[in-house]
CSV table of N, CA and C in Angstrom, one decimal:
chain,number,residue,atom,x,y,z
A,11,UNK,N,-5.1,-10.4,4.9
A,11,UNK,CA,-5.0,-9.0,4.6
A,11,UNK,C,-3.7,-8.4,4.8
A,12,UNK,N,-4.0,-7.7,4.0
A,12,UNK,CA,-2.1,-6.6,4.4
A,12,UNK,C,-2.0,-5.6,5.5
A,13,UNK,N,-1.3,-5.5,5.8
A,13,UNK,CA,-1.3,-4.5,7.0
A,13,UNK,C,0.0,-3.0,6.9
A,14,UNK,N,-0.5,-2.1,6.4
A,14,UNK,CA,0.6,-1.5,6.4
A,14,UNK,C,0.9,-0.6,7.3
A,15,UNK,N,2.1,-0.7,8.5
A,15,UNK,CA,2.0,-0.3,9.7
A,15,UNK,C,3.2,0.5,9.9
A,16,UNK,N,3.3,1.4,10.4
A,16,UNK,CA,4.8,2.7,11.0
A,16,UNK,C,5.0,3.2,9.5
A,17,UNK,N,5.7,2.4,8.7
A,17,UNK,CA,6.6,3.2,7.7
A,17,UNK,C,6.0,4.3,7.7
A,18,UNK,N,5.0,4.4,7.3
A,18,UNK,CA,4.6,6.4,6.8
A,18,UNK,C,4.8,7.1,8.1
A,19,UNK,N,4.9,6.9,9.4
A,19,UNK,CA,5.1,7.8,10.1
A,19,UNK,C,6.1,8.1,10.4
A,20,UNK,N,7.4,6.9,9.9
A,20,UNK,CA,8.6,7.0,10.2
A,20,UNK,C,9.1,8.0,8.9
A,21,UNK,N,8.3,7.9,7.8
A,21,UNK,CA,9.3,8.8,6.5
A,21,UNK,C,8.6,10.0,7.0
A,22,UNK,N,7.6,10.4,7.5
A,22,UNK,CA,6.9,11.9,7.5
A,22,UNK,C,7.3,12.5,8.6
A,23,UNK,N,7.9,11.3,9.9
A,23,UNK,CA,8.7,11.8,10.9
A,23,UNK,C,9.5,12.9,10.7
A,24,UNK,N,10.2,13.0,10.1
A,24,UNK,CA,11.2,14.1,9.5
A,24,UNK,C,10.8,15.2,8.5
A,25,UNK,N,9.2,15.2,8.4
A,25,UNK,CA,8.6,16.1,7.4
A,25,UNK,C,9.2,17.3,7.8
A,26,UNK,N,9.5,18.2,6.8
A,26,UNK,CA,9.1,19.8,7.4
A,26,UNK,C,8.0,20.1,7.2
A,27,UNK,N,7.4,19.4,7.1
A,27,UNK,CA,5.4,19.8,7.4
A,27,UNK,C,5.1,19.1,8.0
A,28,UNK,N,5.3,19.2,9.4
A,28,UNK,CA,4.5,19.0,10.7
A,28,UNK,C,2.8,18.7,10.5
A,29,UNK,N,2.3,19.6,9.7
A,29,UNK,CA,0.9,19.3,9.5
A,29,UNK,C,0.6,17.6,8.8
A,30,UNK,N,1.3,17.6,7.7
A,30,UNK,CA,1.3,16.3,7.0
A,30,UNK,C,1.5,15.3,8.0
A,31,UNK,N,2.8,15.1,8.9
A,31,UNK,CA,3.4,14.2,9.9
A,31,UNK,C,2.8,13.9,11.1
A,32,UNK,N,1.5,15.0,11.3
A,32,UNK,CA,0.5,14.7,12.0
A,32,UNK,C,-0.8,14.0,11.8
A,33,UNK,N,-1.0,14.7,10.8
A,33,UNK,CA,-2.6,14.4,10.2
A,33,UNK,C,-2.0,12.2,9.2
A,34,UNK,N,-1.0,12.2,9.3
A,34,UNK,CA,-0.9,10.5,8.6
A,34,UNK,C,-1.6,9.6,8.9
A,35,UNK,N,-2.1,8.9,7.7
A,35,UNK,CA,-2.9,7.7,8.2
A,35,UNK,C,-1.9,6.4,8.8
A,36,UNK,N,-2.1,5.7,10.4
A,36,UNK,CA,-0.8,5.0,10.6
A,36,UNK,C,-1.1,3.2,10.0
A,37,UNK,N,-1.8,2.8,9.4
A,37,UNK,CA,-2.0,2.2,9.0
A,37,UNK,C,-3.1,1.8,8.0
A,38,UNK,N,-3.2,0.7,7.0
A,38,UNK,CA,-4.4,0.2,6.0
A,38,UNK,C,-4.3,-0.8,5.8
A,39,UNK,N,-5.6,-1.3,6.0
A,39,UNK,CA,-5.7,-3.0,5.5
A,39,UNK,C,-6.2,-2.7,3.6
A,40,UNK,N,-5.9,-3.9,3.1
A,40,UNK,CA,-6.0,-4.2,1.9
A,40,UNK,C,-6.3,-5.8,2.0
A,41,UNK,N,-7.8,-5.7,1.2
A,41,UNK,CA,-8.5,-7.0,1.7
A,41,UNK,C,-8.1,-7.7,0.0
A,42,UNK,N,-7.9,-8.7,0.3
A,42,UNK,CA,-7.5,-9.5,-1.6
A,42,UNK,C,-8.1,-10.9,-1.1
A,43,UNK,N,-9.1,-11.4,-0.6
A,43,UNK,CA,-9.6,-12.2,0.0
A,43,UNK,C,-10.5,-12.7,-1.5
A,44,UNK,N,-11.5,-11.7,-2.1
A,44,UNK,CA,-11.9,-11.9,-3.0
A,44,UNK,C,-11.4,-11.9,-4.9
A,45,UNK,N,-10.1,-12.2,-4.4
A,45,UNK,CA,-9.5,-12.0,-5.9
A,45,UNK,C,-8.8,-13.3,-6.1
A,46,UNK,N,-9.0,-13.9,-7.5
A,46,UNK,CA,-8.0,-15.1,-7.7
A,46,UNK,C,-6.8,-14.2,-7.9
A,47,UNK,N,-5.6,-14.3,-6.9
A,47,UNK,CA,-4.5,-14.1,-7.2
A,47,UNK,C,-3.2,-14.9,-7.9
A,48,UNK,N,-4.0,-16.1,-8.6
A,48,UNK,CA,-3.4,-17.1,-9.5
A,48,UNK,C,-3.3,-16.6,-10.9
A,49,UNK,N,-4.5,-15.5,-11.0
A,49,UNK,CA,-4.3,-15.4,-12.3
A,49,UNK,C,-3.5,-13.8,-12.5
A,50,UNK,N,-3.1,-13.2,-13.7
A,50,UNK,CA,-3.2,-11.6,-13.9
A,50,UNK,C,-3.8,-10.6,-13.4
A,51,UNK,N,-5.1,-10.7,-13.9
A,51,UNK,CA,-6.3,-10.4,-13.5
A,51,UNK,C,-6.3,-9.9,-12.1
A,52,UNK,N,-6.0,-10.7,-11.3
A,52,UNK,CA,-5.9,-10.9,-9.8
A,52,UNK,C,-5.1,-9.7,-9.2
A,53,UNK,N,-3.7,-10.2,-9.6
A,53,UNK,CA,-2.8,-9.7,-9.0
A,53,UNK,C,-2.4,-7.9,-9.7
A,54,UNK,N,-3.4,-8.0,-10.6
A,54,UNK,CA,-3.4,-6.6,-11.1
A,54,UNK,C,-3.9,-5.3,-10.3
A,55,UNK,N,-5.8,-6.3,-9.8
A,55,UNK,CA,-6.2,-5.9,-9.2
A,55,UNK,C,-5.8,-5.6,-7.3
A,56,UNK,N,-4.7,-6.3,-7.3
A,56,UNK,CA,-4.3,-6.6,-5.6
A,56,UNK,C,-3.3,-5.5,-5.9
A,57,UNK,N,-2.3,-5.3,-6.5
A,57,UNK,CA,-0.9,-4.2,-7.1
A,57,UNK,C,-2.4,-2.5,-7.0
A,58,UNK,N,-3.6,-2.7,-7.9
A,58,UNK,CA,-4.4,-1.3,-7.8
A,58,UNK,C,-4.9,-1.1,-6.5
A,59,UNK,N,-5.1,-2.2,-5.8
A,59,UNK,CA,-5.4,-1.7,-4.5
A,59,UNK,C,-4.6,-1.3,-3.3
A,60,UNK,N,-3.8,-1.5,-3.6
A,60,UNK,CA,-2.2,-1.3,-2.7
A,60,UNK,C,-1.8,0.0,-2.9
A,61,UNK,N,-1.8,0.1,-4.3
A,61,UNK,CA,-1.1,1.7,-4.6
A,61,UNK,C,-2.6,2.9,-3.6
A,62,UNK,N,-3.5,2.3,-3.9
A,62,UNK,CA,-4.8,3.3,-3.4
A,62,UNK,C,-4.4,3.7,-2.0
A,63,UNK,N,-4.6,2.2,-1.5
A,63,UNK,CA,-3.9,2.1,0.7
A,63,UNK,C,-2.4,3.1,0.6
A,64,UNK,N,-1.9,3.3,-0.4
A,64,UNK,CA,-0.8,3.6,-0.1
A,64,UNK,C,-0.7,5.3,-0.4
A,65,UNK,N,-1.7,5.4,-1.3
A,65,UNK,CA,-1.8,6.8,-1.7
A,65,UNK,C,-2.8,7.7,-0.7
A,66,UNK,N,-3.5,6.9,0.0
A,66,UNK,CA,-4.3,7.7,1.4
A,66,UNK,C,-3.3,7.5,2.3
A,67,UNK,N,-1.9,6.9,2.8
A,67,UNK,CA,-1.2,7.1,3.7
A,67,UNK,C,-0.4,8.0,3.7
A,68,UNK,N,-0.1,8.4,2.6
A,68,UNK,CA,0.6,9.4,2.3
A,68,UNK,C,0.4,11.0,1.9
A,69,UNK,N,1.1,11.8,2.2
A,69,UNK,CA,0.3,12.8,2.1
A,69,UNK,C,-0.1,13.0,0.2
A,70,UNK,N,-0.5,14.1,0.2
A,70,UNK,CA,-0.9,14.1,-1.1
A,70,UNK,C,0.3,15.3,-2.1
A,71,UNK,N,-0.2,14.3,-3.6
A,71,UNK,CA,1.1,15.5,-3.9
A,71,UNK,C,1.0,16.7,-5.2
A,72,UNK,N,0.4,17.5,-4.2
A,72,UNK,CA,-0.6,18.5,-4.8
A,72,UNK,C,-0.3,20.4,-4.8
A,73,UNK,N,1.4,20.4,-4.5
A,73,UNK,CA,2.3,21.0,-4.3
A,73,UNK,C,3.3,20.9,-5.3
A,74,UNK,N,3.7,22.4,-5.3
A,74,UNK,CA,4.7,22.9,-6.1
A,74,UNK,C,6.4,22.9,-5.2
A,75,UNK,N,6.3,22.1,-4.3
A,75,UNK,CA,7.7,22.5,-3.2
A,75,UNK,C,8.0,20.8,-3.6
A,76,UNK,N,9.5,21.4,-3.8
A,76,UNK,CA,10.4,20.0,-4.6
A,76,UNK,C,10.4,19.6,-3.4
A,77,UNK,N,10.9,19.8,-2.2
A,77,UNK,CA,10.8,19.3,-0.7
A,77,UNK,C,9.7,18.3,-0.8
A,78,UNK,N,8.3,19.2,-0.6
A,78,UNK,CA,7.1,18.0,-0.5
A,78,UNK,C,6.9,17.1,-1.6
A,79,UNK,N,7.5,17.2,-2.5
A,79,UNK,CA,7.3,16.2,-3.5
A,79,UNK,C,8.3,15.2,-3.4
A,80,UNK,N,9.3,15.5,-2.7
A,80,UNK,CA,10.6,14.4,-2.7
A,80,UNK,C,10.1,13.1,-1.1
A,81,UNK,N,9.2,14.5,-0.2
A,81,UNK,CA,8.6,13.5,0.7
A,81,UNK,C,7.6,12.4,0.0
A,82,UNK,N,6.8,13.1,-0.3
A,82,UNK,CA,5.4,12.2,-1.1
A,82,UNK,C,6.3,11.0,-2.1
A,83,UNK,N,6.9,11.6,-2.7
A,83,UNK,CA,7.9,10.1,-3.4
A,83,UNK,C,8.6,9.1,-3.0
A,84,UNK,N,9.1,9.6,-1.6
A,84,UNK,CA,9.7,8.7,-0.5
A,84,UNK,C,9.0,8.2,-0.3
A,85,UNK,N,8.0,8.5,0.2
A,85,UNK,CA,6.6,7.7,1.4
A,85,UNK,C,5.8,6.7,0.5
A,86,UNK,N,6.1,7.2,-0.7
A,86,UNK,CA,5.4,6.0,-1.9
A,86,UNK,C,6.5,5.1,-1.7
A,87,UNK,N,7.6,5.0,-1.9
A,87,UNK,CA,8.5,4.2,-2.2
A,87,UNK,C,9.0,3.2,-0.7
A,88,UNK,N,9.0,4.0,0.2
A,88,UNK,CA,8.8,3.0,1.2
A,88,UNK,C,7.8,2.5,1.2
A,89,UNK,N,6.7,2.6,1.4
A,89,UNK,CA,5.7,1.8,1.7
A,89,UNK,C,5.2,0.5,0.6
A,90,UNK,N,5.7,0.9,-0.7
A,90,UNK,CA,5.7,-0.3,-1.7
A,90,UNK,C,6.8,-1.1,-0.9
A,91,UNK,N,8.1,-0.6,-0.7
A,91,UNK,CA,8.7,-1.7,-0.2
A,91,UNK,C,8.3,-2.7,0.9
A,92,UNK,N,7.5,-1.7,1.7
A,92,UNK,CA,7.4,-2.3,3.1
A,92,UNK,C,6.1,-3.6,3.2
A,93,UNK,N,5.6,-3.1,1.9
A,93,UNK,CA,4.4,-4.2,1.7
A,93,UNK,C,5.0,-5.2,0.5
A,94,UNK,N,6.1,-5.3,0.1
A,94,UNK,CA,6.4,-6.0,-0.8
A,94,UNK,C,6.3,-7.7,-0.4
A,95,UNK,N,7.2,-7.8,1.0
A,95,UNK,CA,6.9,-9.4,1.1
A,95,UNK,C,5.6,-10.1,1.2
A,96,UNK,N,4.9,-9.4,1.7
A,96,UNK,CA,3.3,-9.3,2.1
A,96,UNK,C,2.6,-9.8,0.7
A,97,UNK,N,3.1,-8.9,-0.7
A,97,UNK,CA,2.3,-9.3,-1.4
A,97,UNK,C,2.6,-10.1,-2.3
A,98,UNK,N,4.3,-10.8,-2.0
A,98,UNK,CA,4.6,-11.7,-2.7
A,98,UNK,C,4.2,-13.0,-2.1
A,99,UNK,N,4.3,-13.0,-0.9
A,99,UNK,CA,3.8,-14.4,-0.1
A,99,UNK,C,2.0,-14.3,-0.3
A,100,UNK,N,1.1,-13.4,-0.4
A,100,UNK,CA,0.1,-13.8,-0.7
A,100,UNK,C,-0.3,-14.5,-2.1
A,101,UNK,N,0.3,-13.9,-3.2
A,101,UNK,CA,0.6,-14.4,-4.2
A,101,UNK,C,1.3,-15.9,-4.6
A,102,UNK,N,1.9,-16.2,-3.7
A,102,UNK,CA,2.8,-17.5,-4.4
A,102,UNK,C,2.2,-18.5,-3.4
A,103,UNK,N,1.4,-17.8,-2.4
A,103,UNK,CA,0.4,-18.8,-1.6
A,103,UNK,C,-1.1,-19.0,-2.0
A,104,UNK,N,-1.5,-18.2,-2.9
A,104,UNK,CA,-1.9,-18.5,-3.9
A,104,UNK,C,-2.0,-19.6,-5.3
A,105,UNK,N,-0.8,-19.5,-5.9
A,105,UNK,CA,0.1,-20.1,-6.7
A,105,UNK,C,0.3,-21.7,-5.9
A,106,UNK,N,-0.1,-21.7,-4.9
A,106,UNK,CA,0.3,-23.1,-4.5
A,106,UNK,C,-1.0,-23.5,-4.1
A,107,UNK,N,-1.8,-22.7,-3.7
A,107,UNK,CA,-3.5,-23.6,-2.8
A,107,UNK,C,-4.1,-24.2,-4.6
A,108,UNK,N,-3.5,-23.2,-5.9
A,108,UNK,CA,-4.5,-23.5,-7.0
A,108,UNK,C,-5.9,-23.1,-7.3
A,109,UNK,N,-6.4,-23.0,-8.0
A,109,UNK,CA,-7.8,-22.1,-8.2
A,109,UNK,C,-8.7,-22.1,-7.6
A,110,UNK,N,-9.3,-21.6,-7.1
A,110,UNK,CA,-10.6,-21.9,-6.0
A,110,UNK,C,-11.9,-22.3,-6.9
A,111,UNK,N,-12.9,-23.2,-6.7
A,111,UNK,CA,-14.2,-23.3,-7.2
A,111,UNK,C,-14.7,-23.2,-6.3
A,112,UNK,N,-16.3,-22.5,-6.6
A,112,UNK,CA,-17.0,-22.4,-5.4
A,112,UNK,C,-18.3,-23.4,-6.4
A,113,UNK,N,-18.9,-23.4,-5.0
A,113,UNK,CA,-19.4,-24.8,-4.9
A,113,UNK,C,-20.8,-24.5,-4.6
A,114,UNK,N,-21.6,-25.5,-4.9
A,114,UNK,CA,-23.2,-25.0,-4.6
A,114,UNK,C,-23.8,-25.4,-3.8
């Protein structure tokens, strides 16, 4: 599973909305346990669930203040990064175990 841990508290740290910097989710698992991540398909689905974990850690961006939207843009953009290795090593460790069959 992924873990995505501090970043959002560290970009919201400096929010000028204290409310948002309080109320953050400090972490989310993203479970890809059930996905062939060999194929497209997969990793399409593992990329949609990442953005979701990442879009409840963040505040929401449901505001007219260029400020809170430059936060909410940050906080997306770190946290893709922050999960980036995460999702490429699950992926290319994937790419290496080869397709799973299940069995009866």
């Amino acid at each position: 599973m992924f873990r995505l841990i501090l970043p959002a508290m560290l970009v919201l740290a400096s929010s000028p909305f204290p409310a948002v910097a309080q109320g953050a989710q400090r972490d989310a698992h993203v479970a890809y346990r059930d996905l062939d991540l060999a194929t497209p398909a997969g990793v399409t689905e593992l990329d949609r669930r990442i953005k979701r974990a990442i879009k409840a850690m963040c505040p929401a961006d449901d505001s007219a203040e260029l400020a809170r939207k430059a936060i909410v843009k940050r906080c997306h953009r770190v946290l893709t990064a922050a999960v980036a290795g995460q999702r490429a090593q699950a992926i290319a460790s994937a790419a290496r175990s080869g397709p799973v069959v299940a069995a009866r």
